[in-house]
PDB file of C-alpha atoms in Angstrom:
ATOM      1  CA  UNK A 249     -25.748 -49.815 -34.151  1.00  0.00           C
ATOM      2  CA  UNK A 250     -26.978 -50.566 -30.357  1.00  0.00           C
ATOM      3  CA  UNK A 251     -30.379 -50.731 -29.280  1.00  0.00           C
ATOM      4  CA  UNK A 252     -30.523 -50.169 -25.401  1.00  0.00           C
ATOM      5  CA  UNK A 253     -33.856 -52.031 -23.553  1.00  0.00           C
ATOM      6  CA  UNK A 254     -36.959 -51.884 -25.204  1.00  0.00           C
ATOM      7  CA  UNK A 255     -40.941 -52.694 -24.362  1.00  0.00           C
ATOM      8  CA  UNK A 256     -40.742 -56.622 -22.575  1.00  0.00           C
ATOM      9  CA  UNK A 257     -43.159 -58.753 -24.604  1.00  0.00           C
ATOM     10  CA  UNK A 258     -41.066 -59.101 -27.690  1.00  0.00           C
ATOM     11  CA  UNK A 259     -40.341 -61.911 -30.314  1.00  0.00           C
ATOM     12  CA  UNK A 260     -36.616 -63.130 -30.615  1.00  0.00           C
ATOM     13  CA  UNK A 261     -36.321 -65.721 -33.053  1.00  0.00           C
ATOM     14  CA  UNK A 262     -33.076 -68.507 -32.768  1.00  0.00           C
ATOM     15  CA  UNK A 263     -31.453 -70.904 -34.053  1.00  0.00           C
ATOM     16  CA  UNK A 264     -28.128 -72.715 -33.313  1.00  0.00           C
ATOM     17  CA  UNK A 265     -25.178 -72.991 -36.379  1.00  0.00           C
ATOM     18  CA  UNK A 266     -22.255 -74.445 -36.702  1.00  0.00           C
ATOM     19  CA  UNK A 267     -18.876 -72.316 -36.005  1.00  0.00           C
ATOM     20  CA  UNK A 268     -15.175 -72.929 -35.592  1.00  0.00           C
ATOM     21  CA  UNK A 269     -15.894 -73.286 -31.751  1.00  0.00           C
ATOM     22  CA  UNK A 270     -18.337 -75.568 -32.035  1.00  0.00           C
ATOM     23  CA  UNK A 271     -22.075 -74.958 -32.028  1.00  0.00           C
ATOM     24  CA  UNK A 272     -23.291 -71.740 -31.364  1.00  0.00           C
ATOM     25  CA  UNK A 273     -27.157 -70.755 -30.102  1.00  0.00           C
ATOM     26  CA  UNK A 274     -28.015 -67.243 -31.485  1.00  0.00           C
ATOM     27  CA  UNK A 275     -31.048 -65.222 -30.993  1.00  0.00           C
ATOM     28  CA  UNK A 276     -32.374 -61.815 -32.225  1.00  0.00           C
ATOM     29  CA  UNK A 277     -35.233 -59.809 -31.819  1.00  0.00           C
ATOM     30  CA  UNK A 278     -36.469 -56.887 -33.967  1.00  0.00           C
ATOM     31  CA  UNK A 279     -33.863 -54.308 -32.217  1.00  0.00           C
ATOM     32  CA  UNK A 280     -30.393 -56.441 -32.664  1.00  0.00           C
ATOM     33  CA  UNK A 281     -28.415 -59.349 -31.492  1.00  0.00           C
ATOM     34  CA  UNK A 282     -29.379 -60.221 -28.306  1.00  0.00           C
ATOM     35  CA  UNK A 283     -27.726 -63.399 -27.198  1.00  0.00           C
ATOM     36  CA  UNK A 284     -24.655 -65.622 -28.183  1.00  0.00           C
ATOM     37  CA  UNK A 285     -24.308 -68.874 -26.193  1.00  0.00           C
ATOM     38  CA  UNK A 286     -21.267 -71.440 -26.780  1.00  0.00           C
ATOM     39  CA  UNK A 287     -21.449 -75.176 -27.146  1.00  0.00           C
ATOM     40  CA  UNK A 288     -25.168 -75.400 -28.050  1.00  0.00           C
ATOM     41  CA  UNK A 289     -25.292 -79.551 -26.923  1.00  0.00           C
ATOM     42  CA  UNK A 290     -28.278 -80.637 -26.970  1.00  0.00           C
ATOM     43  CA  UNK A 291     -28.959 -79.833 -23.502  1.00  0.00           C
ATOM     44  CA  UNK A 292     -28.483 -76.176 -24.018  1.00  0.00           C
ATOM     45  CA  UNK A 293     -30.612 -76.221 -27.516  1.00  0.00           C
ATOM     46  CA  UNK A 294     -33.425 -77.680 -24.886  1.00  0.00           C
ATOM     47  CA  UNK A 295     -33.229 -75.220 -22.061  1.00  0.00           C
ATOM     48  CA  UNK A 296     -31.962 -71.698 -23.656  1.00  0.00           C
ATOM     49  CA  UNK A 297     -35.325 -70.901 -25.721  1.00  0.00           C
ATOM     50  CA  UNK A 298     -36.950 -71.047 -22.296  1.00  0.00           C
ATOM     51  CA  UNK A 299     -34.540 -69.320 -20.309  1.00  0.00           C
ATOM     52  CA  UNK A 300     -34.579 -66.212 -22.710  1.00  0.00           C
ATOM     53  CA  UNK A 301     -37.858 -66.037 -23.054  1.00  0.00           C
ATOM     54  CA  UNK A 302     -37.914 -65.738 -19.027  1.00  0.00           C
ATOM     55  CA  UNK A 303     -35.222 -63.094 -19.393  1.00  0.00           C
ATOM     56  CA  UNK A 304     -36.844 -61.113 -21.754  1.00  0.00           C
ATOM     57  CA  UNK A 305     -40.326 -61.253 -21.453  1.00  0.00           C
ATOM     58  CA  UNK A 306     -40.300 -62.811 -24.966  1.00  0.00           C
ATOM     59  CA  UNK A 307     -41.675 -65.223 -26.904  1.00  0.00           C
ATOM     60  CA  UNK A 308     -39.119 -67.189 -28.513  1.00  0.00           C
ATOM     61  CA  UNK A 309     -39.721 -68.950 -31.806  1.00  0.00           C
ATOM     62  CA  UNK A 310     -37.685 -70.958 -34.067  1.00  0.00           C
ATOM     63  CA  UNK A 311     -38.235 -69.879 -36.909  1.00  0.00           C
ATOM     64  CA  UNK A 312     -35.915 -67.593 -39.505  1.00  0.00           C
ATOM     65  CA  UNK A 313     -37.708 -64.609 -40.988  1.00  0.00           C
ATOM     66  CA  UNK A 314     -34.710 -63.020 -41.475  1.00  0.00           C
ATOM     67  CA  UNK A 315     -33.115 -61.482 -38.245  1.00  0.00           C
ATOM     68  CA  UNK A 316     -30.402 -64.006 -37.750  1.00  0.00           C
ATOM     69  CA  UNK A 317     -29.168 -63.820 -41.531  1.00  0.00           C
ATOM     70  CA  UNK A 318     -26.682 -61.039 -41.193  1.00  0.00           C
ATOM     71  CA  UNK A 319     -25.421 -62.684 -37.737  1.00  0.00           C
ATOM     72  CA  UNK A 320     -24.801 -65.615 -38.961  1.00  0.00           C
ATOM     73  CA  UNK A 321     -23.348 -64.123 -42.464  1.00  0.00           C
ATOM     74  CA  UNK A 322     -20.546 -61.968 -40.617  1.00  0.00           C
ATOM     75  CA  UNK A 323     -19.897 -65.091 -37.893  1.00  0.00           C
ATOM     76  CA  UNK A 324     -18.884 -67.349 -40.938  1.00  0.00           C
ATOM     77  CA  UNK A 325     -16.789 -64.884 -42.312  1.00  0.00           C
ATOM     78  CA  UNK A 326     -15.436 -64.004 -39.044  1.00  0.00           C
ATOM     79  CA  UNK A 327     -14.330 -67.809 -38.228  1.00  0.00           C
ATOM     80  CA  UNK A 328     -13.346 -67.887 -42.225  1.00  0.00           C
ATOM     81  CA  UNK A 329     -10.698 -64.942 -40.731  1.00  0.00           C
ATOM     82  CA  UNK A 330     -12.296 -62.622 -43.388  1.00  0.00           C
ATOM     83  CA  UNK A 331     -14.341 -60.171 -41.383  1.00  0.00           C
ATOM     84  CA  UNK A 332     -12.760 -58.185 -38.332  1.00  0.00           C
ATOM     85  CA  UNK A 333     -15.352 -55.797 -37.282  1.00  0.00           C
ATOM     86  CA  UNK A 334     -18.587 -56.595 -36.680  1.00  0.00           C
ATOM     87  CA  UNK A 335     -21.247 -54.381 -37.869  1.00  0.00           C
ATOM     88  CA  UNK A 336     -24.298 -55.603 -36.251  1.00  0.00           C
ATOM     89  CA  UNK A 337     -27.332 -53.667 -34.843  1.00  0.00           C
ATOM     90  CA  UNK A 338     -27.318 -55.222 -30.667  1.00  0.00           C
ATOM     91  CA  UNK A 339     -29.660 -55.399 -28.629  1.00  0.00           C
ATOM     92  CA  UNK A 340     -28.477 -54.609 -24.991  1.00  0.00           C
ATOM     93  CA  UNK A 341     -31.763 -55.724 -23.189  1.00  0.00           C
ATOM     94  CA  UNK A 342     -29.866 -58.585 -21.030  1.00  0.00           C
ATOM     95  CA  UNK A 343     -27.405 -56.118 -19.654  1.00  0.00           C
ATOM     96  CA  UNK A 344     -27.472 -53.304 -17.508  1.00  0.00           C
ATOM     97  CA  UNK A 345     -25.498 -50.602 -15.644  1.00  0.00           C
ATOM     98  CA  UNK A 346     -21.515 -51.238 -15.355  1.00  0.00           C
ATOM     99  CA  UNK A 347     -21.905 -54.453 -17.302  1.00  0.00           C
ATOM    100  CA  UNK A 348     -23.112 -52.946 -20.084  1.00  0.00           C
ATOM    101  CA  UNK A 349     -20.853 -49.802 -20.077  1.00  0.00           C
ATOM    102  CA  UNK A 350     -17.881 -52.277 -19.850  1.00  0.00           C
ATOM    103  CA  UNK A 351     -19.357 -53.858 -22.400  1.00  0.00           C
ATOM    104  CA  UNK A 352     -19.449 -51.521 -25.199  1.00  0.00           C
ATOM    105  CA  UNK A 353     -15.907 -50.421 -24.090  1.00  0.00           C
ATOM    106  CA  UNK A 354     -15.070 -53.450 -25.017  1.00  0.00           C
ATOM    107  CA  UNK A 355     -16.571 -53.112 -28.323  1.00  0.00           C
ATOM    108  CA  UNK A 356     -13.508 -50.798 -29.343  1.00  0.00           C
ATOM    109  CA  UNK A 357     -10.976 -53.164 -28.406  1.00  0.00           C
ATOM    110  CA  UNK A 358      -9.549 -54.298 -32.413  1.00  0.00           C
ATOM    111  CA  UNK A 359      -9.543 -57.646 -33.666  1.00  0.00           C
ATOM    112  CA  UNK A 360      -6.029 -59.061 -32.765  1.00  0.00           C
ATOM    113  CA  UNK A 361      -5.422 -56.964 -30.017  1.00  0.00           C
ATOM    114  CA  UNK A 362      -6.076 -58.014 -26.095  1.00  0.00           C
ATOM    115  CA  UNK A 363      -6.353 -55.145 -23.326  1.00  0.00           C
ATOM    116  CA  UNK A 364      -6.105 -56.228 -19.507  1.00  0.00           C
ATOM    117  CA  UNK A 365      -8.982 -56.285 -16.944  1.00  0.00           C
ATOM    118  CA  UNK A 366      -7.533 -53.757 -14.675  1.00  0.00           C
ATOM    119  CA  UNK A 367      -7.001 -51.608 -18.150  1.00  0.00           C
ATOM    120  CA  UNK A 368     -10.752 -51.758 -18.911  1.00  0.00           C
ATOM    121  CA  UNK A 369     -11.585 -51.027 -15.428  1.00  0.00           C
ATOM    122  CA  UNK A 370      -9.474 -47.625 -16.015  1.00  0.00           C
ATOM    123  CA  UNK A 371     -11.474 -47.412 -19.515  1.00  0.00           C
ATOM    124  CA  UNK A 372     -14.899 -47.075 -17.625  1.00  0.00           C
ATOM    125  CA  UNK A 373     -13.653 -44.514 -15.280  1.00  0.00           C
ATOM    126  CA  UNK A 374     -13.662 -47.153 -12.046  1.00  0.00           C
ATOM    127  CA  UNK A 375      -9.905 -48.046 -12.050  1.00  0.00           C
ATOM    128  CA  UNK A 376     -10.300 -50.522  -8.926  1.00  0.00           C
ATOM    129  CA  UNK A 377     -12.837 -52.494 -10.680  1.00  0.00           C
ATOM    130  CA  UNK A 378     -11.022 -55.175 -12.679  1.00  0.00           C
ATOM    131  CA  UNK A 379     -12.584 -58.053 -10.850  1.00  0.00           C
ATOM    132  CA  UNK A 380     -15.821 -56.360 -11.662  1.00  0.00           C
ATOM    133  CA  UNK A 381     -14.840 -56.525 -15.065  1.00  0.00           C
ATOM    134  CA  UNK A 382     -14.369 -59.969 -14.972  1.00  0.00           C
ATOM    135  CA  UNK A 383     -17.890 -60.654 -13.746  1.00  0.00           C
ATOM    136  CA  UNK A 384     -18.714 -58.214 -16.975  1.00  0.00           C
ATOM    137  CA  UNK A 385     -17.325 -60.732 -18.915  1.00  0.00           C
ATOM    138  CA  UNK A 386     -18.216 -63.519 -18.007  1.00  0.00           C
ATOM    139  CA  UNK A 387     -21.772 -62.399 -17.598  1.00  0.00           C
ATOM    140  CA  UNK A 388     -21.565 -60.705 -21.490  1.00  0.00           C
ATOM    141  CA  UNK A 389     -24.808 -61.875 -23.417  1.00  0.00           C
ATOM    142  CA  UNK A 390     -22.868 -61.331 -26.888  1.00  0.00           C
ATOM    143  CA  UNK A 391     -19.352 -62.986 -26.608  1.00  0.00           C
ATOM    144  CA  UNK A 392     -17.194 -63.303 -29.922  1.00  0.00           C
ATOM    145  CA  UNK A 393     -19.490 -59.816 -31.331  1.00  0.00           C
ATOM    146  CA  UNK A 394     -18.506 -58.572 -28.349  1.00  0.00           C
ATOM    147  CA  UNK A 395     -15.003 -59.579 -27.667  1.00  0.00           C
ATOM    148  CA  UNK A 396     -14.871 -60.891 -23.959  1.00  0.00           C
ATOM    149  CA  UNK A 397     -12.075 -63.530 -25.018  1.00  0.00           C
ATOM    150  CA  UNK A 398      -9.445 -60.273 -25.882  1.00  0.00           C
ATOM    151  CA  UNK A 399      -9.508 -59.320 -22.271  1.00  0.00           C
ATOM    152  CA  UNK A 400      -6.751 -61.273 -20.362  1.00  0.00           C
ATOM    153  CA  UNK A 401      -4.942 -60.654 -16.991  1.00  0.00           C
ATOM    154  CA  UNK A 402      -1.919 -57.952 -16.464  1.00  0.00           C
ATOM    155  CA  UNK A 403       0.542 -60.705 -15.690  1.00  0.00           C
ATOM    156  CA  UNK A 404      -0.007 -62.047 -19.099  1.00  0.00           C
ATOM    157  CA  UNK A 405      -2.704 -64.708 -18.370  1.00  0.00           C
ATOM    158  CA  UNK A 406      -5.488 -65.644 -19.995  1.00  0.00           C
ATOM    159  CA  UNK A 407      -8.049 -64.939 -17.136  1.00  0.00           C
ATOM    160  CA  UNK A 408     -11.191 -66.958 -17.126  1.00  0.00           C
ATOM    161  CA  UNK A 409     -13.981 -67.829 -20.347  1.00  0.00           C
ATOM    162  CA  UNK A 410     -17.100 -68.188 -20.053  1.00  0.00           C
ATOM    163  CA  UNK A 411     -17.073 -70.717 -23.220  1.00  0.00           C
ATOM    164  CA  UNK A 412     -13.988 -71.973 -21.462  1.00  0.00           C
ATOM    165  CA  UNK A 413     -10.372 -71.346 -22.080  1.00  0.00           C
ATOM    166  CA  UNK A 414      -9.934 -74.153 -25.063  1.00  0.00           C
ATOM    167  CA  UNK A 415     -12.522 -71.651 -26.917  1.00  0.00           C
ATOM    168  CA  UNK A 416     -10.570 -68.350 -25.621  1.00  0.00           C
ATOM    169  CA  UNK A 417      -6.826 -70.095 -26.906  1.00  0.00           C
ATOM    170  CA  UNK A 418      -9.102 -70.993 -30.161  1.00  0.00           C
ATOM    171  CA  UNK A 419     -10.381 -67.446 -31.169  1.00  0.00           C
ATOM    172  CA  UNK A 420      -7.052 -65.506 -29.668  1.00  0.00           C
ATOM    173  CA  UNK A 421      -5.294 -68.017 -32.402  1.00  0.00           C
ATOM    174  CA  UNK A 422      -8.024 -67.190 -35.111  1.00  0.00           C
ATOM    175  CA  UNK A 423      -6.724 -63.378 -34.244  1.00  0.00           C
ATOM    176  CA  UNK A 424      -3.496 -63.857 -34.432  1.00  0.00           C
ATOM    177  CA  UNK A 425      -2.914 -63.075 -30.683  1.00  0.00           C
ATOM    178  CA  UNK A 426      -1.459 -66.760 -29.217  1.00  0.00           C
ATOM    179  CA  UNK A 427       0.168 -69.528 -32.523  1.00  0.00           C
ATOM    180  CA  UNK A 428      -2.286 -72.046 -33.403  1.00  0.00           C
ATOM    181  CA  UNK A 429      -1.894 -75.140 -31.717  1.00  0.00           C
ATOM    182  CA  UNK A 430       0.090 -78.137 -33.219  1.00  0.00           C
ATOM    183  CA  UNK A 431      -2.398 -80.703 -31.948  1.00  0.00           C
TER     184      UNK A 431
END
């Protein structure tokens, strides 16, 4: 279920938890998912509360009265390998316009599979855009729930990561996609 943009002024609770990439900051509002941020350091912990609440007009709290239970549930079963669809309400407030239509394109793209940035570019109906695309990605708000480390260049490439390529080799190995690394 997606939520598009809703009144500013909300409450998004977070929290950061533990993953197979390393620690993960999640928040949620009433309306969905709203934000996925890799390697939650301490640094990030520090600075990312404040920097959503600027970005949504929120109030950010952390606390848990329940909205980041199911997240959290279906990430631990996704790193587990057990869960290969996500069935999360989203909410879409920190993306707009091309972004976000690339964005839940790339929502259909199945667990295992990769598709090319010049390929989702032709999915959106703006076939020149693939660089665009790439600025889609790395500016996606939701990554692993929505799957910004299956899109890799034409040539065979892995393309840039926002979370950084380590963490793209790591979950395109959890999917099957690239072997798992010996070391």
């Amino acid at each position: 279920m997606d939520i598009e943009d809703g009144p500013r002024g909300v409450t998004a609770e977070c929290a950061v938890v533990g993953s197979g990439i390393g620690p993960l900051f999640l928040a949620a509002t009433a309306r969905g998912l709203v934000r996925v941020e890799f390697h939650a350091d301490e640094d990030r912990r520090e600075r990312m509360p404040e920097r959503l609440a600027a970005q949504l007009g929120a109030t950010v709290v952390e606390r848990s009265t329940g909205l980041l239970a199911e997240p959290v549930r279906q990430l631990d079963r996704y790193f587990a390998g057990a869960l290969h669809v996500f069935d999360l309400p989203l909410d879409w407030s920190l993306t707009t316009g091309f972004n976000r239509r690339v964005l839940r394109e790339l929502t259909a793209v199945p667990y295992g599979t990769v598709v090319g940035y010049g390929d989702l570019a032709r999915r959106v109906g703006q076939p020149e855009a693939a660089q665009a695309v790439g600025a889609a990605m790395g500016a996606n708000p939701l990554p692993v729930v929505v799957p910004c480390h299956r899109v890799v260049e034409s040539g065979g490439g892995l393309g840039g990561f926002g979370g950084g390529l380590e963490t793209k080799r790591r979950l395109l190995a959890l999917e099957g996609v690239l072997p798992e690394p010996l070391f």
